[in-house]
mmCIF file of C-alpha atoms in Angstrom:
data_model
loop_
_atom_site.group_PDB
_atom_site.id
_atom_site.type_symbol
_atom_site.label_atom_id
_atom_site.label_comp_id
_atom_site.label_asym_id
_atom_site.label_seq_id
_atom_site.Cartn_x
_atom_site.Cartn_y
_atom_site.Cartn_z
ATOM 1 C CA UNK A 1 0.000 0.000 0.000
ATOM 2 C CA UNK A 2 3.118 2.382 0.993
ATOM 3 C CA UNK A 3 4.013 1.931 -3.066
ATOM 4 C CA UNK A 4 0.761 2.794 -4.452
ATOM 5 C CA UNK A 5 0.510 5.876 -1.696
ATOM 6 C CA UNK A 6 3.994 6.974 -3.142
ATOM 7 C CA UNK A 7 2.659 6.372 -6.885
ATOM 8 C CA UNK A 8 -0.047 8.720 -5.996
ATOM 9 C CA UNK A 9 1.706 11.592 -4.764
ATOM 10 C CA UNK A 10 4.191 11.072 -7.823
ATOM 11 C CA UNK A 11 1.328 11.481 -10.301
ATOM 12 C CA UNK A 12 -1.971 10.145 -9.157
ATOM 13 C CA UNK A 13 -3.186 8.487 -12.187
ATOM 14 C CA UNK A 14 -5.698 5.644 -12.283
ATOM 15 C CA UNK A 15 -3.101 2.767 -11.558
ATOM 16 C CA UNK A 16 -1.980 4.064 -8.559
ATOM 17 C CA UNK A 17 -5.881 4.868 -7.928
ATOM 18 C CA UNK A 18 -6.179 0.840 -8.763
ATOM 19 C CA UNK A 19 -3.837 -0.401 -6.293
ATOM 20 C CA UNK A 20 -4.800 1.631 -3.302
ATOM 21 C CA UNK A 21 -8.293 0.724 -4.208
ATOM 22 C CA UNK A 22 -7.923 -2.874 -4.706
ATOM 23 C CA UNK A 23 -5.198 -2.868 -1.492
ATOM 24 C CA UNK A 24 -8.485 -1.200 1.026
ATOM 25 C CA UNK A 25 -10.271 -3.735 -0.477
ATOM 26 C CA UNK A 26 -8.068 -6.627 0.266
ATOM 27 C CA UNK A 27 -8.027 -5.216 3.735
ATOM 28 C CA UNK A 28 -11.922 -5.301 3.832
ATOM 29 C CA UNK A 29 -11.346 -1.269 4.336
ATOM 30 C CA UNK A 30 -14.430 -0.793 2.233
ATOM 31 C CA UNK A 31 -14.836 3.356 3.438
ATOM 32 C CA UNK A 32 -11.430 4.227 2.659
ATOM 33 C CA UNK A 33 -11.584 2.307 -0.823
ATOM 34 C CA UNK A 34 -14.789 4.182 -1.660
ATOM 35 C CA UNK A 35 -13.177 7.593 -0.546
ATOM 36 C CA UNK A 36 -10.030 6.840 -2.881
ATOM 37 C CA UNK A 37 -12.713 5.900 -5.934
ATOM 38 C CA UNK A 38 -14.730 9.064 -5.666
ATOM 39 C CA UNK A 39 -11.349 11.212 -5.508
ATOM 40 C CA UNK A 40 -10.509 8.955 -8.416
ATOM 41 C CA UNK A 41 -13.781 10.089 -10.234
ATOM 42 C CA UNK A 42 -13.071 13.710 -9.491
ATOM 43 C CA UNK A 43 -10.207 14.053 -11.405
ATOM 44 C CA UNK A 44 -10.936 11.034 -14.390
ATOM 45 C CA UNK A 45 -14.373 11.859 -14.213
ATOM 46 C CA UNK A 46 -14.965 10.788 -18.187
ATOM 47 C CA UNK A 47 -13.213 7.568 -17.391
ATOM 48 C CA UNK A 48 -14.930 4.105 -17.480
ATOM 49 C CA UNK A 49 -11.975 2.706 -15.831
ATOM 50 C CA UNK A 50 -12.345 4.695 -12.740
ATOM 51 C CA UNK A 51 -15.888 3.973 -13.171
ATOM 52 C CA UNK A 52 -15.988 0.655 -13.115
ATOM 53 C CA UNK A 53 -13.215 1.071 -10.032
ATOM 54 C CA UNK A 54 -16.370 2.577 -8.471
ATOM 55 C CA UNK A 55 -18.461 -0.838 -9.172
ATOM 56 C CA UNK A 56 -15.607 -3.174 -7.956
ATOM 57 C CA UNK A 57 -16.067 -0.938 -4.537
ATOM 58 C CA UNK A 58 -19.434 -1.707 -4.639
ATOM 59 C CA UNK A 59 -19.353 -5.318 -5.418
ATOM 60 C CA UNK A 60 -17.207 -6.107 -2.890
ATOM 61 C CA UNK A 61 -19.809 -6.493 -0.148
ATOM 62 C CA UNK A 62 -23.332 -7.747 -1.057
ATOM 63 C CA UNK A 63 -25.274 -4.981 0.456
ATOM 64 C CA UNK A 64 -23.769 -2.758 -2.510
ATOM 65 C CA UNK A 65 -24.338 -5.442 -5.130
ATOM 66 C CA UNK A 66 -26.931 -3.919 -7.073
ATOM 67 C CA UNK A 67 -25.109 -0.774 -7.284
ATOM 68 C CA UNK A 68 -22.636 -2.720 -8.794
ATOM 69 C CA UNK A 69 -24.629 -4.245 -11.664
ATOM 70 C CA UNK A 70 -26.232 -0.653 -12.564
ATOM 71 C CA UNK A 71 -22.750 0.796 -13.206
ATOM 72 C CA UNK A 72 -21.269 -2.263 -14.776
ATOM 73 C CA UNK A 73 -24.259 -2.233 -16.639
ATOM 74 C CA UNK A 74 -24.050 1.048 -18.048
ATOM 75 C CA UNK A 75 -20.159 0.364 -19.175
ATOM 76 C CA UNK A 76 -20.991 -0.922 -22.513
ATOM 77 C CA UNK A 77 -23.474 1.775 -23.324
ATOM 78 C CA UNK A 78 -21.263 4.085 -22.731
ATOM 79 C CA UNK A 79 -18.336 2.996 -24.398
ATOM 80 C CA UNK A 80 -19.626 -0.345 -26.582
ATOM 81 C CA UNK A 81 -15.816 -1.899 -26.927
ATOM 82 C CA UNK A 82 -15.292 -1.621 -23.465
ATOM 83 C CA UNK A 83 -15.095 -5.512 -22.302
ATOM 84 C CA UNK A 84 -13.724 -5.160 -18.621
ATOM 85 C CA UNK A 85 -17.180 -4.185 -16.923
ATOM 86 C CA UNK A 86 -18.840 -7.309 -19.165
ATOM 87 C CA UNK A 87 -16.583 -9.760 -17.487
ATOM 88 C CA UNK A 88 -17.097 -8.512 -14.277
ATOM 89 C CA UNK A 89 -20.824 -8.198 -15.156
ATOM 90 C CA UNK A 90 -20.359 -11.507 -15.523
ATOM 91 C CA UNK A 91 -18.671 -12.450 -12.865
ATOM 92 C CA UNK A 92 -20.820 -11.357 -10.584
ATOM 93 C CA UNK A 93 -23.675 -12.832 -12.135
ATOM 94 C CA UNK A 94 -22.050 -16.182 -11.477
ATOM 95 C CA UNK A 95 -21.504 -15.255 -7.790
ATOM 96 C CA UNK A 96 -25.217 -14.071 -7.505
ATOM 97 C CA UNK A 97 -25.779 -17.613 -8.779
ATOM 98 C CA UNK A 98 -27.500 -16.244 -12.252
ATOM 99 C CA UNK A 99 -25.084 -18.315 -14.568
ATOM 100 C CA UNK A 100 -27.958 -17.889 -17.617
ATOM 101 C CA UNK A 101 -27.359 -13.832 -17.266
ATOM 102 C CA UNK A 102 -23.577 -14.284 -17.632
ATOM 103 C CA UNK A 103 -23.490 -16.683 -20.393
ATOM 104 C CA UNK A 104 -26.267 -13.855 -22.754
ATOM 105 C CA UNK A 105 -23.905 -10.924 -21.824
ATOM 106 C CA UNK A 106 -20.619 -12.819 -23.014
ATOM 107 C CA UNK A 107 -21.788 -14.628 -25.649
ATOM 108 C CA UNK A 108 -23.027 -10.480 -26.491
ATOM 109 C CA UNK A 109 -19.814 -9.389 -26.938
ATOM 110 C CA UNK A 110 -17.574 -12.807 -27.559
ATOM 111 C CA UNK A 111 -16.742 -12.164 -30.797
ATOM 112 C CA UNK A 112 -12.784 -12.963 -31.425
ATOM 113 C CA UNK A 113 -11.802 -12.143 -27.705
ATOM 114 C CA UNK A 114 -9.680 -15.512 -25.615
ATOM 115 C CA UNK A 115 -10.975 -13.870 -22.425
ATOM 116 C CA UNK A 116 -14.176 -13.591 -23.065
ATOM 117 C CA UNK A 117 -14.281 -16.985 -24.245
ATOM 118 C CA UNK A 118 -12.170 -18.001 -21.639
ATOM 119 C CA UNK A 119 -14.576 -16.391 -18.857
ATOM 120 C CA UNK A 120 -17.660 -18.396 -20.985
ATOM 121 C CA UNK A 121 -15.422 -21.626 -20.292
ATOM 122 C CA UNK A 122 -15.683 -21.017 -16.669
ATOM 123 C CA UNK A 123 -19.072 -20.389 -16.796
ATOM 124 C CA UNK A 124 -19.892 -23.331 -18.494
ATOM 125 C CA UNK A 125 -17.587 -25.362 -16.144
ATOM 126 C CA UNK A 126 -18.797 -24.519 -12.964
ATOM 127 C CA UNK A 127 -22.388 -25.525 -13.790
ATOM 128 C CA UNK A 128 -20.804 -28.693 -15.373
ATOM 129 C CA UNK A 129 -21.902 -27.912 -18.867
ATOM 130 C CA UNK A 130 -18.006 -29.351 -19.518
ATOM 131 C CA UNK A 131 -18.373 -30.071 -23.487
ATOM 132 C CA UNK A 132 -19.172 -26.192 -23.974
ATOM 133 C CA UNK A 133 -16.407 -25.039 -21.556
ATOM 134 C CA UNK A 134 -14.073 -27.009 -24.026
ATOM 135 C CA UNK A 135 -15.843 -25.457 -26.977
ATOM 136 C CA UNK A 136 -15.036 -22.160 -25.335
ATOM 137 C CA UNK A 137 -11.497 -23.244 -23.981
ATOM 138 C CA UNK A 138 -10.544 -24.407 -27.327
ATOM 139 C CA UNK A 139 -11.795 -20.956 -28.813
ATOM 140 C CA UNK A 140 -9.474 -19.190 -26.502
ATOM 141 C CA UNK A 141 -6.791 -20.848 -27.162
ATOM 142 C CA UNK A 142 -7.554 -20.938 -31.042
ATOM 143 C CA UNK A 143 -7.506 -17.123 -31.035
ATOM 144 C CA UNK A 144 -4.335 -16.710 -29.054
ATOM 145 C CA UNK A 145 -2.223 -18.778 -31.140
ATOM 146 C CA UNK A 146 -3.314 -16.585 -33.856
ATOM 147 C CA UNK A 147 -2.481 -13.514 -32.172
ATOM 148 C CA UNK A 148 1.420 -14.979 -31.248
ATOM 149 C CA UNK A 149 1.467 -15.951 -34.748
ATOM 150 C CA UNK A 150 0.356 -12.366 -36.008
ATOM 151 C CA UNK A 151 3.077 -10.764 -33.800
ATOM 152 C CA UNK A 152 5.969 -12.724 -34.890
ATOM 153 C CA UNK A 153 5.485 -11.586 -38.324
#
């Protein structure tokens, strides 16, 4: 934490936002991680990063769950190619035990992405639906080779 409070006096900028965030929340110091995400929002106020900082903050205790989903929600509207708030979308859709919900919004925006697919895998395995997870792992792992091969040319 004494890194990213360093970082932050350096040049606050969202990854040092990130860390102190995601460092209060590791501490279960939920007040102090919602006081560095607002302070966050004042100064990136256009950014769906620090937005979606905001609905990690809020996920991270189920009274502030639905919170959560509204701003995750709104992610993609705002800013369509914008795939981190769909996988946690997701995510917590699978830890609200609504696996249906997180298999429609990735299979939304799947397209030729290895972690989307590879988030649909886990989906699929956990509620032992294991010939689709392969389906899905295999994607991943499909579309990553490609990309190594693209980059060595």
């Amino acid at each position: 934490m004494t890194a990213f409070k360093a970082a932050q006096e350096l040049r606050p900028d969202l990854r040092s936002y990130q860390g102190l965030v995601c460092s209060y929340l590791a501490l279960s110091k939920i007040k102090e991680a919602l006081y560095k995400v607002l302070e966050a929002m004042k100064i990136m106020s256009q950014s769906l990063k620090a937005l979606k900082l905001v609905g990690d903050v809020h996920a991270s205790n189920s009274s502030g769950r639905d919170k959560a989903r509204k701003i995750y929600e709104s992610s993609p509207r705002l800013e369509p190619g914008y795939l981190d708030a769909a996988l946690v979308l997701a995510e917590l859709h699978v830890v609200e035990g609504r696996t249906k919900d997180a298999v429609c919004l990735l299979e939304r925006y799947i397209k030729d992405c290895d972690s989307l697919h590879t988030k649909l895998a886990q989906v699929f395995a956990v509620t032992n639906m294991l010939s689709e997870a392969l389906s899905h792992y295999q994607a991943a792992l499909r579309i990553t080779h490609k990309t190594m091969l693209l980059k060595k040319v």
